[in-house]
mmCIF file with all atom_site columns, C-alpha atoms in Angstrom:
data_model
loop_
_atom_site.group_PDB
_atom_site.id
_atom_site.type_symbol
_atom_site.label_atom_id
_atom_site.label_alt_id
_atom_site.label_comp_id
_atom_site.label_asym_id
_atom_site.label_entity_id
_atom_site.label_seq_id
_atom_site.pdbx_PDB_ins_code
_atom_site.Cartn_x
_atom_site.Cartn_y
_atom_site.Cartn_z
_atom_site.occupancy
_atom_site.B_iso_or_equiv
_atom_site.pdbx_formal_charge
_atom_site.auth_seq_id
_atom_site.auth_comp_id
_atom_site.auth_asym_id
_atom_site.auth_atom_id
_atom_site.pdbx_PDB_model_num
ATOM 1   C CA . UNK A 1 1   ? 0.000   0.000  0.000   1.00 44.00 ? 8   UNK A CA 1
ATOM 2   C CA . UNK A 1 2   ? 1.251   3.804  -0.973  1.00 84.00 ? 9   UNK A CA 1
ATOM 3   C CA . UNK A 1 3   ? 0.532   5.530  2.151   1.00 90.00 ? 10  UNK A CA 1
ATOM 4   C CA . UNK A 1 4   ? 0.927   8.891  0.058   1.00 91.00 ? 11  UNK A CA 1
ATOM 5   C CA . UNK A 1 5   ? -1.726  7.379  -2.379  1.00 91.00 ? 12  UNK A CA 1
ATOM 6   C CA . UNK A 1 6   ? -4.568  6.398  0.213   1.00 94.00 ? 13  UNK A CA 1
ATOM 7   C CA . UNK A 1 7   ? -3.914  10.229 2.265   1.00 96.00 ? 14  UNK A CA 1
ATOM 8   C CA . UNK A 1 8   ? -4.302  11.711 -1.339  1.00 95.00 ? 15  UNK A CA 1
ATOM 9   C CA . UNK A 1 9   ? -7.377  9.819  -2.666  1.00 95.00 ? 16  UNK A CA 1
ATOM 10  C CA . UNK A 1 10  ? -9.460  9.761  0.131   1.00 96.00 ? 17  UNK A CA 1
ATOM 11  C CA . UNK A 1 11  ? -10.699 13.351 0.198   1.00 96.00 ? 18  UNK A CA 1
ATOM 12  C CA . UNK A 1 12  ? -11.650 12.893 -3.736  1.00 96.00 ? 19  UNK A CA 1
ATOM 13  C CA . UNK A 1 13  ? -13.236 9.442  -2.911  1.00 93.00 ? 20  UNK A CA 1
ATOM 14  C CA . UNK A 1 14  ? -15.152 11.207 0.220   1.00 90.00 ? 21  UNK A CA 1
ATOM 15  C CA . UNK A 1 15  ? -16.355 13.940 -1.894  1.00 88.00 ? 22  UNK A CA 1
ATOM 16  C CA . UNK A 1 16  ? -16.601 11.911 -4.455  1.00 84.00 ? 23  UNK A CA 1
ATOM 17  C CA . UNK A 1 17  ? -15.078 14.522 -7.560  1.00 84.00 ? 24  UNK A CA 1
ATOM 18  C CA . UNK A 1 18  ? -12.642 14.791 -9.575  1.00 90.00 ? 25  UNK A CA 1
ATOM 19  C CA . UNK A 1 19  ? -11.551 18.262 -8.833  1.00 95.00 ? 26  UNK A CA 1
ATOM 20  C CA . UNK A 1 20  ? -11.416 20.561 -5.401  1.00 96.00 ? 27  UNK A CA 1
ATOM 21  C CA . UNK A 1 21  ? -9.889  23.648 -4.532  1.00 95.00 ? 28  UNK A CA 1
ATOM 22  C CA . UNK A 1 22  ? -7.110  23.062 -2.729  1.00 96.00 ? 29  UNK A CA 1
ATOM 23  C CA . UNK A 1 23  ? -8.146  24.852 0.709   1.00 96.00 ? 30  UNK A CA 1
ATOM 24  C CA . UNK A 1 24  ? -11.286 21.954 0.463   1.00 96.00 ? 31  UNK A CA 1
ATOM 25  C CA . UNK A 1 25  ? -8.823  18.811 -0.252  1.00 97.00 ? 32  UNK A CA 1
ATOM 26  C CA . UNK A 1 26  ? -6.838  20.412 3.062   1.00 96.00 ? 33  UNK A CA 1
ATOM 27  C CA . UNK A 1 27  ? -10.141 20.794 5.155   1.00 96.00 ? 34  UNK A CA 1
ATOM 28  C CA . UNK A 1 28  ? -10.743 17.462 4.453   1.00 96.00 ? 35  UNK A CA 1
ATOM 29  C CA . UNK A 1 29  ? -7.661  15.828 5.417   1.00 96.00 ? 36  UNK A CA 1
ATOM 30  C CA . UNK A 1 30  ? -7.168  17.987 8.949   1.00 96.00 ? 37  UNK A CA 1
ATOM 31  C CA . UNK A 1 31  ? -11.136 18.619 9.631   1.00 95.00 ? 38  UNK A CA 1
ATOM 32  C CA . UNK A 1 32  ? -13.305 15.526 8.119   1.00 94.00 ? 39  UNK A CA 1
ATOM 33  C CA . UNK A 1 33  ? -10.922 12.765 8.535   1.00 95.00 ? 40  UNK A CA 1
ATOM 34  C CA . UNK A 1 34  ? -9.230  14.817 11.521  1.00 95.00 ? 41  UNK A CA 1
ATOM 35  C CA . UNK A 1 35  ? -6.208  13.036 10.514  1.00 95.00 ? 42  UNK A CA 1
ATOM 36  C CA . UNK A 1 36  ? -3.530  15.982 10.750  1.00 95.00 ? 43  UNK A CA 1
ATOM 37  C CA . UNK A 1 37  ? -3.619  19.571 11.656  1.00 94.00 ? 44  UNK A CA 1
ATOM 38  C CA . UNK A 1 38  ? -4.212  22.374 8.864   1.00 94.00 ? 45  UNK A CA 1
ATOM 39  C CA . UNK A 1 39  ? -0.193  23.117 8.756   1.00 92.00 ? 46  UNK A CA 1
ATOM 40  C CA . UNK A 1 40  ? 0.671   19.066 8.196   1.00 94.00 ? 47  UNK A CA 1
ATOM 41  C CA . UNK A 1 41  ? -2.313  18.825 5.200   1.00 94.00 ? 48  UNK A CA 1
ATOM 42  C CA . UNK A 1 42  ? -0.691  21.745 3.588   1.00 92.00 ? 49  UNK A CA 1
ATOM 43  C CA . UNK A 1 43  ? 2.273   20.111 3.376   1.00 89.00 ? 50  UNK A CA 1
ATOM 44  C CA . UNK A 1 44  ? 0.795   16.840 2.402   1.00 93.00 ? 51  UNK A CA 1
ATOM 45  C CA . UNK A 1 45  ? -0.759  18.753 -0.087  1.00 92.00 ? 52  UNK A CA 1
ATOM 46  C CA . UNK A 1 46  ? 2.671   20.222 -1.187  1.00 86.00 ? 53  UNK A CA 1
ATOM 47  C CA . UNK A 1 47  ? 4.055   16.622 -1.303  1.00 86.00 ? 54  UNK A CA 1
ATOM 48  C CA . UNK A 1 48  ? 1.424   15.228 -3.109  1.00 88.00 ? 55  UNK A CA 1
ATOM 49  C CA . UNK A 1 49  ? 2.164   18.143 -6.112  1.00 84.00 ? 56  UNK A CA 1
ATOM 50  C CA . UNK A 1 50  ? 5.618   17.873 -6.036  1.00 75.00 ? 57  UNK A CA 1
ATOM 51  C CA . UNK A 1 51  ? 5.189   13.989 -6.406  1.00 76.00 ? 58  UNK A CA 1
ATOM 52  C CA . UNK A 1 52  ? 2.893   14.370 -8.750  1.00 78.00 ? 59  UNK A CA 1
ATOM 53  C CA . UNK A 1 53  ? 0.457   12.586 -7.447  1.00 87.00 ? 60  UNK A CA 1
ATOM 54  C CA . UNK A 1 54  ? -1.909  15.889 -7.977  1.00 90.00 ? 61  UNK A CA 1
ATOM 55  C CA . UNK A 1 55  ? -1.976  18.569 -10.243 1.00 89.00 ? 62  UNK A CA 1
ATOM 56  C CA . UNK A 1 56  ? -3.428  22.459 -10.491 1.00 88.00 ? 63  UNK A CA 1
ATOM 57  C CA . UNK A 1 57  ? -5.302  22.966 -13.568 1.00 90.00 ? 64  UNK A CA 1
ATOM 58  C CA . UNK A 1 58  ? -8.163  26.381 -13.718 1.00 90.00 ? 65  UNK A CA 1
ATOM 59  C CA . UNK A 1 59  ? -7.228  26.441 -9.663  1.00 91.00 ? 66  UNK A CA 1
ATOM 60  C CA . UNK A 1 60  ? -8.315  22.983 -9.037  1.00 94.00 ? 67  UNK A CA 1
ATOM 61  C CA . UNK A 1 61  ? -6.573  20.556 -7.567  1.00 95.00 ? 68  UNK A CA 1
ATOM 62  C CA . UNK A 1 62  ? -6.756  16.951 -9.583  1.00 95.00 ? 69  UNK A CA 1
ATOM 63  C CA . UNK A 1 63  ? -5.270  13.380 -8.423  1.00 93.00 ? 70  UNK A CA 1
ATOM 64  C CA . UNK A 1 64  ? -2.947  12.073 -11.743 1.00 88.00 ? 71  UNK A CA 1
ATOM 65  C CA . UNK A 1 65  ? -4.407  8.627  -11.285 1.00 90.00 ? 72  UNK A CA 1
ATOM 66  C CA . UNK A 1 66  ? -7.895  7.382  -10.236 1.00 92.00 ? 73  UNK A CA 1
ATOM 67  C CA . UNK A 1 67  ? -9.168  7.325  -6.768  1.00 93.00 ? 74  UNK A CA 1
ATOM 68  C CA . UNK A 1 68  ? -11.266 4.938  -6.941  1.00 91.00 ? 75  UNK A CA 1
ATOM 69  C CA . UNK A 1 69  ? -8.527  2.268  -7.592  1.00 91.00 ? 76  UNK A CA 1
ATOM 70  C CA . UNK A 1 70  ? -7.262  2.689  -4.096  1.00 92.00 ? 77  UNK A CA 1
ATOM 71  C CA . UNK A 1 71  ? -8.210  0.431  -1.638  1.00 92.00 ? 78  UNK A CA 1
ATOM 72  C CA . UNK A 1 72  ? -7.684  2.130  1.854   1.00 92.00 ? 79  UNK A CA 1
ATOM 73  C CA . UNK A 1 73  ? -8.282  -0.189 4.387   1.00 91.00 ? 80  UNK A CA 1
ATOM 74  C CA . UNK A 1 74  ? -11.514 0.246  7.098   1.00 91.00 ? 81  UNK A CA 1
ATOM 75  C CA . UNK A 1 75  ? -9.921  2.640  10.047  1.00 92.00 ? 82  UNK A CA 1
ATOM 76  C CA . UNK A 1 76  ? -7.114  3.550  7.793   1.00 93.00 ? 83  UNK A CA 1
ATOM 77  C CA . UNK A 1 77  ? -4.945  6.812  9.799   1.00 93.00 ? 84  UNK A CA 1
ATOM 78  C CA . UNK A 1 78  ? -1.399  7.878  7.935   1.00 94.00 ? 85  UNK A CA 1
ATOM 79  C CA . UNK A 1 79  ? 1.522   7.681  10.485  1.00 92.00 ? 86  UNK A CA 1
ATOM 80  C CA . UNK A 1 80  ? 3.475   10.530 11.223  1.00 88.00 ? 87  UNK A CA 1
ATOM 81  C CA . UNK A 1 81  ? 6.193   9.874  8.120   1.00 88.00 ? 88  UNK A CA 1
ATOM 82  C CA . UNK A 1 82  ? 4.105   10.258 5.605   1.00 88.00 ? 89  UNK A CA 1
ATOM 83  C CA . UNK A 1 83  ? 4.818   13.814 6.407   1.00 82.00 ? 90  UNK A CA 1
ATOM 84  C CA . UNK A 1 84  ? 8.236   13.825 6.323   1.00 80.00 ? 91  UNK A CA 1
ATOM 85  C CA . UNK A 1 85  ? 8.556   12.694 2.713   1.00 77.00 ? 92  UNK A CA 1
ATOM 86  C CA . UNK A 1 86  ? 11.351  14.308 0.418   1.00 77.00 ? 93  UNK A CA 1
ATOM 87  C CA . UNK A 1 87  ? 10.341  14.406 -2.984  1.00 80.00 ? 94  UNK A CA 1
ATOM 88  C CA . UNK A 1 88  ? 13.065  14.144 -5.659  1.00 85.00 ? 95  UNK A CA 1
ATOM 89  C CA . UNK A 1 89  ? 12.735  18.192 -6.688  1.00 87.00 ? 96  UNK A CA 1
ATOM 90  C CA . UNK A 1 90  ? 13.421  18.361 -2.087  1.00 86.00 ? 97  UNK A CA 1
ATOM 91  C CA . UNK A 1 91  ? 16.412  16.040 -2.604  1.00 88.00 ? 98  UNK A CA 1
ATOM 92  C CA . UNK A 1 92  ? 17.862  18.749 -5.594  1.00 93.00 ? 99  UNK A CA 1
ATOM 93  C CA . UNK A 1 93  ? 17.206  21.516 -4.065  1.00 92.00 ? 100 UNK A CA 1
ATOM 94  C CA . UNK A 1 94  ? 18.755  20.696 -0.849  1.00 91.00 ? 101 UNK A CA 1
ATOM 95  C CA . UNK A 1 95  ? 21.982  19.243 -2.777  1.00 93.00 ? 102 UNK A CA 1
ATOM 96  C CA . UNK A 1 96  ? 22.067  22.572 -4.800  1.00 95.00 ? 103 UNK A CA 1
ATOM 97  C CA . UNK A 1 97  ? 21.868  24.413 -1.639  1.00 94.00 ? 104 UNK A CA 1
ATOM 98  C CA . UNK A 1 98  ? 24.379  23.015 0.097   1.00 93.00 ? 105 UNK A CA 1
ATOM 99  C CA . UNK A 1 99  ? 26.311  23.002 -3.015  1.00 92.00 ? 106 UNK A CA 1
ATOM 100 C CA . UNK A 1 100 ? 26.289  26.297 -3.378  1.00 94.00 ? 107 UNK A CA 1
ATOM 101 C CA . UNK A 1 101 ? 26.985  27.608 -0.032  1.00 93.00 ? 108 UNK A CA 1
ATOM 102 C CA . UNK A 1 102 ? 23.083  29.251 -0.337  1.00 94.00 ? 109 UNK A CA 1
ATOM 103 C CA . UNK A 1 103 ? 19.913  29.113 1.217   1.00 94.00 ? 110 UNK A CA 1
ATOM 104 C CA . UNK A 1 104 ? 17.491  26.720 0.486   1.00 90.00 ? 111 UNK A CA 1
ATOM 105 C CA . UNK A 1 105 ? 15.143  29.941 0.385   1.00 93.00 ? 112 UNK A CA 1
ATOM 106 C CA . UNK A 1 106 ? 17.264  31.827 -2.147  1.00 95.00 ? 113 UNK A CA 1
ATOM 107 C CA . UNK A 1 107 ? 17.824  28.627 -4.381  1.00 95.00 ? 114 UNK A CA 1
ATOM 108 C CA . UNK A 1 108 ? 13.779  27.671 -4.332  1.00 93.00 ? 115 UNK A CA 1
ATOM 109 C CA . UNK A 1 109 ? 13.626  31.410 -5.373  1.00 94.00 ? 116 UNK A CA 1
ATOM 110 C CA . UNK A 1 110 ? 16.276  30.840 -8.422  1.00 96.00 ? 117 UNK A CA 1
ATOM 111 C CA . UNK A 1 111 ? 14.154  28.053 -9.700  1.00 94.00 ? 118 UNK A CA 1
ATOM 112 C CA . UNK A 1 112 ? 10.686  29.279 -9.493  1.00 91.00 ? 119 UNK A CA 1
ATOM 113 C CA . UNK A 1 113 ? 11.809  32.132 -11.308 1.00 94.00 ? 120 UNK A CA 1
ATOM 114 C CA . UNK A 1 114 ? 13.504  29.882 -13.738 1.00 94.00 ? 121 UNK A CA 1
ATOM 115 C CA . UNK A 1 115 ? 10.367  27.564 -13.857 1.00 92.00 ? 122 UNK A CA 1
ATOM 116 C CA . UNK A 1 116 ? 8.030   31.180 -14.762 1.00 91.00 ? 123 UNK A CA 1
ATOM 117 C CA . UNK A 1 117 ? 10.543  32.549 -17.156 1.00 93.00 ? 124 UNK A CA 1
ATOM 118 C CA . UNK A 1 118 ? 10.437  28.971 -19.081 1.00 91.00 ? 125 UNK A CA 1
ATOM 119 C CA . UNK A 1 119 ? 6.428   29.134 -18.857 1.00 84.00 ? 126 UNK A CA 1
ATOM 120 C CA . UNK A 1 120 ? 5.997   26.118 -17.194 1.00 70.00 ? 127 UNK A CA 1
ATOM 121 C CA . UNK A 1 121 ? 7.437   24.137 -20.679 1.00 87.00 ? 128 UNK A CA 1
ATOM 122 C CA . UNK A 1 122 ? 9.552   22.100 -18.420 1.00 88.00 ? 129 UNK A CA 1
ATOM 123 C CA . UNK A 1 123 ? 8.798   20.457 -14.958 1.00 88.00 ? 130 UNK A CA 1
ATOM 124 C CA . UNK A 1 124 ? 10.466  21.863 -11.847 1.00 89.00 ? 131 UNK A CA 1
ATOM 125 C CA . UNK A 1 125 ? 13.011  19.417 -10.888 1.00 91.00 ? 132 UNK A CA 1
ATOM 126 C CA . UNK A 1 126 ? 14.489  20.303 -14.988 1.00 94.00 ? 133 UNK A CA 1
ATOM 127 C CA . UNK A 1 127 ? 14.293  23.967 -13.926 1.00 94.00 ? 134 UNK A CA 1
ATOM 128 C CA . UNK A 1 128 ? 16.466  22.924 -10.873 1.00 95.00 ? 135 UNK A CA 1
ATOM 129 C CA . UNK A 1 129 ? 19.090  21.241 -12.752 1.00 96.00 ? 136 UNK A CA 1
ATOM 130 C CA . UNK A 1 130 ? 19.383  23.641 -14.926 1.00 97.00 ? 137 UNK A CA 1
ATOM 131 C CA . UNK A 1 131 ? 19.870  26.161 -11.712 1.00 97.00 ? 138 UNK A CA 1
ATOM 132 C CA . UNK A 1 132 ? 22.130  23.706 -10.402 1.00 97.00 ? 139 UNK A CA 1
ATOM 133 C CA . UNK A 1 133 ? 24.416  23.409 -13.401 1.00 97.00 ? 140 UNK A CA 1
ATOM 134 C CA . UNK A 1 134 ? 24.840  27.018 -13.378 1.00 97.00 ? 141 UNK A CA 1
ATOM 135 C CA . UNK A 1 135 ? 25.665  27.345 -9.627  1.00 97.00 ? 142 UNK A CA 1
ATOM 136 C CA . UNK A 1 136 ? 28.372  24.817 -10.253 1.00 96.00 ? 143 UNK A CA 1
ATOM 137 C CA . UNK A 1 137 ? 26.889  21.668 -8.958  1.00 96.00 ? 144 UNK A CA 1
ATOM 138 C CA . UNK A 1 138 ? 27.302  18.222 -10.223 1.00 95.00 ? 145 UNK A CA 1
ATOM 139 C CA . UNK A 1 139 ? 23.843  17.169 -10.957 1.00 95.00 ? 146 UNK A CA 1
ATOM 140 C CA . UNK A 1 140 ? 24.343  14.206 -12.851 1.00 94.00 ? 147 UNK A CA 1
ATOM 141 C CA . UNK A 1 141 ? 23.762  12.281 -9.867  1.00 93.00 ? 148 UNK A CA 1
ATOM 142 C CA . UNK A 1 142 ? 19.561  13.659 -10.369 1.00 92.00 ? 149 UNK A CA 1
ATOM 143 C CA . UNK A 1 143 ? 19.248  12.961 -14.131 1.00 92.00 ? 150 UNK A CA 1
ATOM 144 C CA . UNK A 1 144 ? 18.078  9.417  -14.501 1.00 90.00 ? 151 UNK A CA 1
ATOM 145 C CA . UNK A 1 145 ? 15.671  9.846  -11.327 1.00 86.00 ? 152 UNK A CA 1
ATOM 146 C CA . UNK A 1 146 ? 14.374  13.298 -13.138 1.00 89.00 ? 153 UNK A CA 1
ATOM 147 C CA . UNK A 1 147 ? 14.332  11.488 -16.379 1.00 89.00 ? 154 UNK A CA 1
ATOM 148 C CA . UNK A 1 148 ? 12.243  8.739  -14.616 1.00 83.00 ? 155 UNK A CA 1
ATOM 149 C CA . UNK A 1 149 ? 9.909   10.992 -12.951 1.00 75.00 ? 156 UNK A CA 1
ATOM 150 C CA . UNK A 1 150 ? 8.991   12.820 -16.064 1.00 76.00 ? 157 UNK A CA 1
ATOM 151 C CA . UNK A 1 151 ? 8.833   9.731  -18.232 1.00 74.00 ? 158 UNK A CA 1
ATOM 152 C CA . UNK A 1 152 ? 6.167   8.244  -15.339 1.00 64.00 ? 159 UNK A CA 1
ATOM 153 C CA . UNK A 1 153 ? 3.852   11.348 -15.625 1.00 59.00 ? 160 UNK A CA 1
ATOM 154 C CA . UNK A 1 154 ? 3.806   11.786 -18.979 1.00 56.00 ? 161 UNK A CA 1
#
């Protein structure tokens, strides 16, 4: 069982859409379910985008695979790591950061802006190689996970 996967699908199966803003999908998780606070389904929320596992389109949020394909089990509660996840564009930016002698702040700055300026044509963890190559960083280490990643949501 993806833990990640059941915390993510069950406010869709519960409201039973395809599509909620994201404030609802976080009321859900730390107010229906009372599974978390309103902080810890933010960042599940943040998680889930940055795994991909959901995805903004006209300001809704939308799961990238079906809930109703996962089975969560009767009295089902996430355990406190779910929330401590690092997603693979985490694991960059940290590297970069360190790296670079910068912030993490200043280097999630340098690749947002990168991500804007290239319109969104390229997923985040791309923008953050391509940040990281110019700070100096050996990124290689990233590509085939990246390459994975994108190849898996496409």
């Amino acid at each position: 069982m993806n833990e990640l996967r059941c915390v993510v699908a069950s406010p869709f199966k519960r409201n039973e859409g395809d599509s909620m803003l994201p404030q609802d999908f976080e009321f859900s998780l730390s107010f229906d379910l009372k599974w978390m606070t309103p902080e810890q389904a933010s960042r599940i929320l943040d998680i889930a985008l940055n795994s991909h596992l959901l995805y903004m389109e006209d300001e809704q949020l939308h799961p990238a695979f079906d809930p109703s394909t996962v089975d969560i089990p009767r009295g089902f509660i996430p355990s406190k790591e779910v929330l401590h996840q690092t997603t693979l564009v985490d694991q960059i930016l940290e590297y970069i950061a360190s790296c670079s002698n910068m912030e993490l702040k200043q280097v999630v700055s340098l690749v947002n802006n990168r991500h804007e300026k290239l319109s969104g044509m390229v997923d985040v963890e791309v923008a953050a190689l391509i940040i990281g190559r110019e700070l100096g960083c050996d990124v290689d280490k990233f590509y085939e996970n990246v390459l994975q990643n994108i190849s898996s949501n496409s």
